């Protein structure tokens, strides 16, 4: 019996160490933040990539399987994932990650959201009742979300709480240095007018002092029409935009058309981690975004 018990202990010791916390992140930016905080103490699954529209994702069995095993869901919130995440949560059968449970975390709940509508009307398009959900494109918001996410990870996994706090402290120190550099580099962008495909860049524009002069979508979530693009082009005479922006997951046809007609650059921005080769992590996301904007503004 003693020999059998010793063999069992040796077998268990030979197994690879298991991560303490399994994180299901709906979008790449919050998956990247969880990895910055948790390091090798977390297993992080990103449900979407930079080349998928996070508003429109199919609730596939592979997502249900990952959610079923998760200890913590990290969502953007503000209804960004309303078309698919509720179904994934419901069908996962995982009681610990349902809304209002400690295992459910919404990033947008921890920042000051922009564009919160005073009136809700479907005639205005796919408007988010809780405000614009693309909060990660202001790096100050990333810091706020990181602090709250660290506390939640520590609550769920007290044994690694000190590790998570240390991970966030290291990240926050590097992030604050990077923000000061980004803001200095981005000074030439202040006041520049831009067109956008979708209203994905509101927080980025607010942080950098850029002016959004129009969206290629006539209403949020409605594909650009020739009539609307023509009206935007006509407005260029009175209020000229310097460039037209789109995210990596959006088709380039509309932005290329109006850029060609107006004689301005069409700029692809990574939008999230993985959107370009350079945007390999959160730091790369902002480094590459600024470089692409500055190049277009010259």
PDB file of N, CA, C and O in Angstrom, residues 203-255:
ATOM      1  N   UNK A 203     -13.127  57.140 -28.292  1.00  0.00           N
ATOM      2  CA  UNK A 203     -12.269  57.332 -27.113  1.00  0.00           C
ATOM      3  C   UNK A 203     -10.851  57.723 -27.526  1.00  0.00           C
ATOM      4  O   UNK A 203     -10.199  58.530 -26.856  1.00  0.00           O
ATOM      5  N   UNK A 204     -10.371  57.172 -28.620  1.00  0.00           N
ATOM      6  CA  UNK A 204      -9.052  57.543 -29.141  1.00  0.00           C
ATOM      7  C   UNK A 204      -9.043  59.022 -29.530  1.00  0.00           C
ATOM      8  O   UNK A 204      -8.112  59.768 -29.188  1.00  0.00           O
ATOM      9  N   UNK A 205     -10.095  59.454 -30.226  1.00  0.00           N
ATOM     10  CA  UNK A 205     -10.190  60.854 -30.657  1.00  0.00           C
ATOM     11  C   UNK A 205     -10.284  61.784 -29.448  1.00  0.00           C
ATOM     12  O   UNK A 205      -9.663  62.854 -29.429  1.00  0.00           O
ATOM     13  N   UNK A 206     -11.042  61.377 -28.443  1.00  0.00           N
ATOM     14  CA  UNK A 206     -11.184  62.207 -27.248  1.00  0.00           C
ATOM     15  C   UNK A 206      -9.845  62.349 -26.538  1.00  0.00           C
ATOM     16  O   UNK A 206      -9.473  63.450 -26.103  1.00  0.00           O
ATOM     17  N   UNK A 207      -9.111  61.270 -26.440  1.00  0.00           N
ATOM     18  CA  UNK A 207      -7.806  61.306 -25.766  1.00  0.00           C
ATOM     19  C   UNK A 207      -6.820  62.192 -26.526  1.00  0.00           C
ATOM     20  O   UNK A 207      -6.082  62.985 -25.919  1.00  0.00           O
ATOM     21  N   UNK A 208      -6.807  62.095 -27.850  1.00  0.00           N
ATOM     22  CA  UNK A 208      -5.806  62.799 -28.650  1.00  0.00           C
ATOM     23  C   UNK A 208      -6.261  64.193 -29.099  1.00  0.00           C
ATOM     24  O   UNK A 208      -5.472  64.933 -29.686  1.00  0.00           O
ATOM     25  N   UNK A 209      -7.520  64.544 -28.839  1.00  0.00           N
ATOM     26  CA  UNK A 209      -8.008  65.853 -29.261  1.00  0.00           C
ATOM     27  C   UNK A 209      -8.288  65.941 -30.745  1.00  0.00           C
ATOM     28  O   UNK A 209      -8.243  67.024 -31.334  1.00  0.00           O
ATOM     29  N   UNK A 210      -8.597  64.820 -31.373  1.00  0.00           N
ATOM     30  CA  UNK A 210      -8.957  64.814 -32.791  1.00  0.00           C
ATOM     31  C   UNK A 210     -10.458  65.085 -32.930  1.00  0.00           C
ATOM     32  O   UNK A 210     -11.230  64.910 -31.979  1.00  0.00           O
ATOM     33  N   UNK A 211     -10.877  65.492 -34.132  1.00  0.00           N
ATOM     34  CA  UNK A 211     -12.279  65.819 -34.365  1.00  0.00           C
ATOM     35  C   UNK A 211     -12.888  64.846 -35.366  1.00  0.00           C
ATOM     36  O   UNK A 211     -12.372  64.712 -36.478  1.00  0.00           O
ATOM     37  N   UNK A 212     -13.965  64.168 -34.968  1.00  0.00           N
ATOM     38  CA  UNK A 212     -14.653  63.262 -35.888  1.00  0.00           C
ATOM     39  C   UNK A 212     -15.676  64.062 -36.673  1.00  0.00           C
ATOM     40  O   UNK A 212     -16.623  64.603 -36.108  1.00  0.00           O
ATOM     41  N   UNK A 213     -15.518  64.104 -37.999  1.00  0.00           N
ATOM     42  CA  UNK A 213     -16.373  64.934 -38.845  1.00  0.00           C
ATOM     43  C   UNK A 213     -17.491  64.149 -39.526  1.00  0.00           C
ATOM     44  O   UNK A 213     -18.369  64.742 -40.147  1.00  0.00           O
ATOM     45  N   UNK A 214     -17.448  62.832 -39.415  1.00  0.00           N
ATOM     46  CA  UNK A 214     -18.510  62.039 -40.022  1.00  0.00           C
ATOM     47  C   UNK A 214     -18.160  60.569 -40.022  1.00  0.00           C
ATOM     48  O   UNK A 214     -16.997  60.195 -39.881  1.00  0.00           O
ATOM     49  N   UNK A 215     -19.189  59.724 -40.153  1.00  0.00           N
ATOM     50  CA  UNK A 215     -19.008  58.276 -40.220  1.00  0.00           C
ATOM     51  C   UNK A 215     -19.519  57.772 -41.561  1.00  0.00           C
ATOM     52  O   UNK A 215     -20.529  58.270 -42.083  1.00  0.00           O
ATOM     53  N   UNK A 216     -18.807  56.777 -42.115  1.00  0.00           N
ATOM     54  CA  UNK A 216     -19.223  56.209 -43.396  1.00  0.00           C
ATOM     55  C   UNK A 216     -20.535  55.435 -43.254  1.00  0.00           C
ATOM     56  O   UNK A 216     -21.307  55.333 -44.207  1.00  0.00           O
ATOM     57  N   UNK A 217     -20.751  54.864 -42.075  1.00  0.00           N
ATOM     58  CA  UNK A 217     -22.048  54.228 -41.807  1.00  0.00           C
ATOM     59  C   UNK A 217     -23.090  55.331 -41.609  1.00  0.00           C
ATOM     60  O   UNK A 217     -22.893  56.222 -40.768  1.00  0.00           O
ATOM     61  N   UNK A 218     -24.183  55.312 -42.343  1.00  0.00           N
ATOM     62  CA  UNK A 218     -25.199  56.357 -42.151  1.00  0.00           C
ATOM     63  C   UNK A 218     -25.804  56.341 -40.749  1.00  0.00           C
ATOM     64  O   UNK A 218     -26.173  57.381 -40.209  1.00  0.00           O
ATOM     65  N   UNK A 219     -25.885  55.141 -40.172  1.00  0.00           N
ATOM     66  CA  UNK A 219     -26.286  54.950 -38.776  1.00  0.00           C
ATOM     67  C   UNK A 219     -25.445  53.799 -38.230  1.00  0.00           C
ATOM     68  O   UNK A 219     -25.018  52.928 -39.001  1.00  0.00           O
ATOM     69  N   UNK A 220     -25.208  53.751 -36.917  1.00  0.00           N
ATOM     70  CA  UNK A 220     -24.371  52.676 -36.375  1.00  0.00           C
ATOM     71  C   UNK A 220     -24.884  51.295 -36.770  1.00  0.00           C
ATOM     72  O   UNK A 220     -26.065  50.979 -36.591  1.00  0.00           O
ATOM     73  N   UNK A 221     -23.987  50.496 -37.344  1.00  0.00           N
ATOM     74  CA  UNK A 221     -24.337  49.134 -37.727  1.00  0.00           C
ATOM     75  C   UNK A 221     -24.961  49.007 -39.096  1.00  0.00           C
ATOM     76  O   UNK A 221     -25.249  47.896 -39.545  1.00  0.00           O
ATOM     77  N   UNK A 222     -25.203  50.119 -39.777  1.00  0.00           N
ATOM     78  CA  UNK A 222     -25.789  50.122 -41.129  1.00  0.00           C
ATOM     79  C   UNK A 222     -24.654  50.324 -42.138  1.00  0.00           C
ATOM     80  O   UNK A 222     -23.891  51.291 -42.024  1.00  0.00           O
ATOM     81  N   UNK A 223     -24.560  49.448 -43.113  1.00  0.00           N
ATOM     82  CA  UNK A 223     -23.458  49.524 -44.066  1.00  0.00           C
ATOM     83  C   UNK A 223     -23.499  50.834 -44.861  1.00  0.00           C
ATOM     84  O   UNK A 223     -24.578  51.359 -45.153  1.00  0.00           O
ATOM     85  N   UNK A 224     -22.329  51.369 -45.214  1.00  0.00           N
ATOM     86  CA  UNK A 224     -22.287  52.613 -45.995  1.00  0.00           C
ATOM     87  C   UNK A 224     -23.042  52.471 -47.318  1.00  0.00           C
ATOM     88  O   UNK A 224     -22.932  51.444 -47.991  1.00  0.00           O
ATOM     89  N   UNK A 225     -23.772  53.495 -47.669  1.00  0.00           N
ATOM     90  CA  UNK A 225     -24.501  53.512 -48.940  1.00  0.00           C
ATOM     91  C   UNK A 225     -23.841  54.544 -49.867  1.00  0.00           C
ATOM     92  O   UNK A 225     -23.155  55.469 -49.408  1.00  0.00           O
ATOM     93  N   UNK A 226     -24.072  54.390 -51.157  1.00  0.00           N
ATOM     94  CA  UNK A 226     -23.476  55.333 -52.113  1.00  0.00           C
ATOM     95  C   UNK A 226     -24.004  56.744 -51.876  1.00  0.00           C
ATOM     96  O   UNK A 226     -23.261  57.725 -51.973  1.00  0.00           O
ATOM     97  N   UNK A 227     -25.291  56.847 -51.536  1.00  0.00           N
ATOM     98  CA  UNK A 227     -25.859  58.167 -51.294  1.00  0.00           C
ATOM     99  C   UNK A 227     -25.225  58.858 -50.094  1.00  0.00           C
ATOM    100  O   UNK A 227     -24.918  60.057 -50.135  1.00  0.00           O
ATOM    101  N   UNK A 228     -25.014  58.084 -49.025  1.00  0.00           N
ATOM    102  CA  UNK A 228     -24.423  58.683 -47.826  1.00  0.00           C
ATOM    103  C   UNK A 228     -22.972  59.066 -48.067  1.00  0.00           C
ATOM    104  O   UNK A 228     -22.525  60.138 -47.629  1.00  0.00           O
ATOM    105  N   UNK A 229     -22.229  58.212 -48.772  1.00  0.00           N
ATOM    106  CA  UNK A 229     -20.831  58.527 -49.058  1.00  0.00           C
ATOM    107  C   UNK A 229     -20.734  59.785 -49.931  1.00  0.00           C
ATOM    108  O   UNK A 229     -19.845  60.620 -49.736  1.00  0.00           O
ATOM    109  N   UNK A 230     -21.645  59.913 -50.863  1.00  0.00           N
ATOM    110  CA  UNK A 230     -21.640  61.099 -51.726  1.00  0.00           C
ATOM    111  C   UNK A 230     -21.910  62.367 -50.918  1.00  0.00           C
ATOM    112  O   UNK A 230     -21.288  63.414 -51.141  1.00  0.00           O
ATOM    113  N   UNK A 231     -22.820  62.266 -49.951  1.00  0.00           N
ATOM    114  CA  UNK A 231     -23.105  63.445 -49.119  1.00  0.00           C
ATOM    115  C   UNK A 231     -21.900  63.801 -48.240  1.00  0.00           C
ATOM    116  O   UNK A 231     -21.619  64.984 -48.013  1.00  0.00           O
ATOM    117  N   UNK A 232     -21.185  62.771 -47.747  1.00  0.00           N
ATOM    118  CA  UNK A 232     -19.976  63.052 -46.959  1.00  0.00           C
ATOM    119  C   UNK A 232     -18.919  63.731 -47.829  1.00  0.00           C
ATOM    120  O   UNK A 232     -18.232  64.660 -47.380  1.00  0.00           O
ATOM    121  N   UNK A 233     -18.812  63.262 -49.065  1.00  0.00           N
ATOM    122  CA  UNK A 233     -17.825  63.845 -49.979  1.00  0.00           C
ATOM    123  C   UNK A 233     -18.143  65.318 -50.237  1.00  0.00           C
ATOM    124  O   UNK A 233     -17.238  66.162 -50.275  1.00  0.00           O
ATOM    125  N   UNK A 234     -19.419  65.626 -50.376  1.00  0.00           N
ATOM    126  CA  UNK A 234     -19.815  67.015 -50.605  1.00  0.00           C
ATOM    127  C   UNK A 234     -19.448  67.896 -49.412  1.00  0.00           C
ATOM    128  O   UNK A 234     -19.070  69.064 -49.568  1.00  0.00           O
ATOM    129  N   UNK A 235     -19.538  67.325 -48.220  1.00  0.00           N
ATOM    130  CA  UNK A 235     -19.215  68.104 -47.011  1.00  0.00           C
ATOM    131  C   UNK A 235     -17.734  68.385 -46.873  1.00  0.00           C
ATOM    132  O   UNK A 235     -17.314  69.228 -46.076  1.00  0.00           O
ATOM    133  N   UNK A 236     -16.925  67.663 -47.624  1.00  0.00           N
ATOM    134  CA  UNK A 236     -15.477  67.882 -47.561  1.00  0.00           C
ATOM    135  C   UNK A 236     -15.112  69.311 -47.973  1.00  0.00           C
ATOM    136  O   UNK A 236     -14.084  69.840 -47.547  1.00  0.00           O
ATOM    137  N   UNK A 237     -15.932  69.932 -48.820  1.00  0.00           N
ATOM    138  CA  UNK A 237     -15.630  71.284 -49.266  1.00  0.00           C
ATOM    139  C   UNK A 237     -15.652  72.269 -48.092  1.00  0.00           C
ATOM    140  O   UNK A 237     -14.789  73.138 -47.984  1.00  0.00           O
ATOM    141  N   UNK A 238     -16.649  72.112 -47.226  1.00  0.00           N
ATOM    142  CA  UNK A 238     -16.803  73.056 -46.116  1.00  0.00           C
ATOM    143  C   UNK A 238     -16.004  72.644 -44.884  1.00  0.00           C
ATOM    144  O   UNK A 238     -15.434  73.495 -44.186  1.00  0.00           O
ATOM    145  N   UNK A 239     -16.004  71.355 -44.607  1.00  0.00           N
ATOM    146  CA  UNK A 239     -15.302  70.846 -43.414  1.00  0.00           C
ATOM    147  C   UNK A 239     -14.409  69.684 -43.829  1.00  0.00           C
ATOM    148  O   UNK A 239     -14.790  68.522 -43.684  1.00  0.00           O
ATOM    149  N   UNK A 240     -13.230  69.962 -44.352  1.00  0.00           N
ATOM    150  CA  UNK A 240     -12.369  68.898 -44.886  1.00  0.00           C
ATOM    151  C   UNK A 240     -11.762  68.024 -43.782  1.00  0.00           C
ATOM    152  O   UNK A 240     -11.236  68.525 -42.795  1.00  0.00           O
ATOM    153  N   UNK A 241     -11.892  66.723 -43.988  1.00  0.00           N
ATOM    154  CA  UNK A 241     -11.222  65.770 -43.105  1.00  0.00           C
ATOM    155  C   UNK A 241      -9.821  65.488 -43.639  1.00  0.00           C
ATOM    156  O   UNK A 241      -9.583  65.544 -44.850  1.00  0.00           O
ATOM    157  N   UNK A 242      -8.912  65.170 -42.734  1.00  0.00           N
ATOM    158  CA  UNK A 242      -7.515  64.942 -43.113  1.00  0.00           C
ATOM    159  C   UNK A 242      -7.270  63.494 -43.530  1.00  0.00           C
ATOM    160  O   UNK A 242      -6.326  63.205 -44.262  1.00  0.00           O
ATOM    161  N   UNK A 243      -8.112  62.583 -43.049  1.00  0.00           N
ATOM    162  CA  UNK A 243      -7.932  61.151 -43.329  1.00  0.00           C
ATOM    163  C   UNK A 243      -9.222  60.417 -43.002  1.00  0.00           C
ATOM    164  O   UNK A 243     -10.115  60.978 -42.342  1.00  0.00           O
ATOM    165  N   UNK A 244      -9.324  59.173 -43.469  1.00  0.00           N
ATOM    166  CA  UNK A 244     -10.492  58.344 -43.143  1.00  0.00           C
ATOM    167  C   UNK A 244      -9.984  57.059 -42.496  1.00  0.00           C
ATOM    168  O   UNK A 244      -9.067  56.412 -43.007  1.00  0.00           O
ATOM    169  N   UNK A 245     -10.585  56.716 -41.350  1.00  0.00           N
ATOM    170  CA  UNK A 245     -10.086  55.623 -40.516  1.00  0.00           C
ATOM    171  C   UNK A 245     -11.020  54.421 -40.569  1.00  0.00           C
ATOM    172  O   UNK A 245     -12.243  54.572 -40.598  1.00  0.00           O
ATOM    173  N   UNK A 246     -10.430  53.238 -40.553  1.00  0.00           N
ATOM    174  CA  UNK A 246     -11.217  52.015 -40.402  1.00  0.00           C
ATOM    175  C   UNK A 246     -10.439  51.029 -39.556  1.00  0.00           C
ATOM    176  O   UNK A 246      -9.203  51.102 -39.460  1.00  0.00           O
ATOM    177  N   UNK A 247     -11.177  50.094 -38.961  1.00  0.00           N
ATOM    178  CA  UNK A 247     -10.560  49.038 -38.150  1.00  0.00           C
ATOM    179  C   UNK A 247     -10.175  47.869 -39.044  1.00  0.00           C
ATOM    180  O   UNK A 247     -10.683  47.722 -40.163  1.00  0.00           O
ATOM    181  N   UNK A 248      -9.308  47.004 -38.525  1.00  0.00           N
ATOM    182  CA  UNK A 248      -8.791  45.885 -39.314  1.00  0.00           C
ATOM    183  C   UNK A 248      -9.904  44.948 -39.769  1.00  0.00           C
ATOM    184  O   UNK A 248      -9.777  44.292 -40.801  1.00  0.00           O
ATOM    185  N   UNK A 249     -10.996  44.877 -39.026  1.00  0.00           N
ATOM    186  CA  UNK A 249     -12.063  43.925 -39.368  1.00  0.00           C
ATOM    187  C   UNK A 249     -13.090  44.501 -40.354  1.00  0.00           C
ATOM    188  O   UNK A 249     -14.015  43.788 -40.763  1.00  0.00           O
ATOM    189  N   UNK A 250     -12.943  45.753 -40.724  1.00  0.00           N
ATOM    190  CA  UNK A 250     -13.916  46.378 -41.618  1.00  0.00           C
ATOM    191  C   UNK A 250     -13.433  46.353 -43.068  1.00  0.00           C
ATOM    192  O   UNK A 250     -12.234  46.472 -43.328  1.00  0.00           O
ATOM    193  N   UNK A 251     -14.368  46.213 -44.009  1.00  0.00           N
ATOM    194  CA  UNK A 251     -14.025  46.192 -45.429  1.00  0.00           C
ATOM    195  C   UNK A 251     -13.442  47.548 -45.840  1.00  0.00           C
ATOM    196  O   UNK A 251     -13.870  48.598 -45.338  1.00  0.00           O
ATOM    197  N   UNK A 252     -12.484  47.486 -46.754  1.00  0.00           N
ATOM    198  CA  UNK A 252     -11.794  48.725 -47.119  1.00  0.00           C
ATOM    199  C   UNK A 252     -12.457  49.489 -48.257  1.00  0.00           C
ATOM    200  O   UNK A 252     -12.099  50.639 -48.525  1.00  0.00           O
ATOM    201  N   UNK A 253     -13.444  48.883 -48.944  1.00  0.00           N
ATOM    202  CA  UNK A 253     -14.044  49.526 -50.100  1.00  0.00           C
ATOM    203  C   UNK A 253     -14.568  50.935 -49.854  1.00  0.00           C
ATOM    204  O   UNK A 253     -14.179  51.882 -50.564  1.00  0.00           O
ATOM    205  N   UNK A 254     -15.449  51.137 -48.869  1.00  0.00           N
ATOM    206  CA  UNK A 254     -15.998  52.482 -48.649  1.00  0.00           C
ATOM    207  C   UNK A 254     -14.933  53.526 -48.302  1.00  0.00           C
ATOM    208  O   UNK A 254     -14.974  54.648 -48.828  1.00  0.00           O
ATOM    209  N   UNK A 255     -13.992  53.169 -47.427  1.00  0.00           N
ATOM    210  CA  UNK A 255     -12.976  54.165 -47.056  1.00  0.00           C
ATOM    211  C   UNK A 255     -12.039  54.449 -48.218  1.00  0.00           C
ATOM    212  O   UNK A 255     -11.615  55.594 -48.425  1.00  0.00           O
TER     213      UNK A 255
END
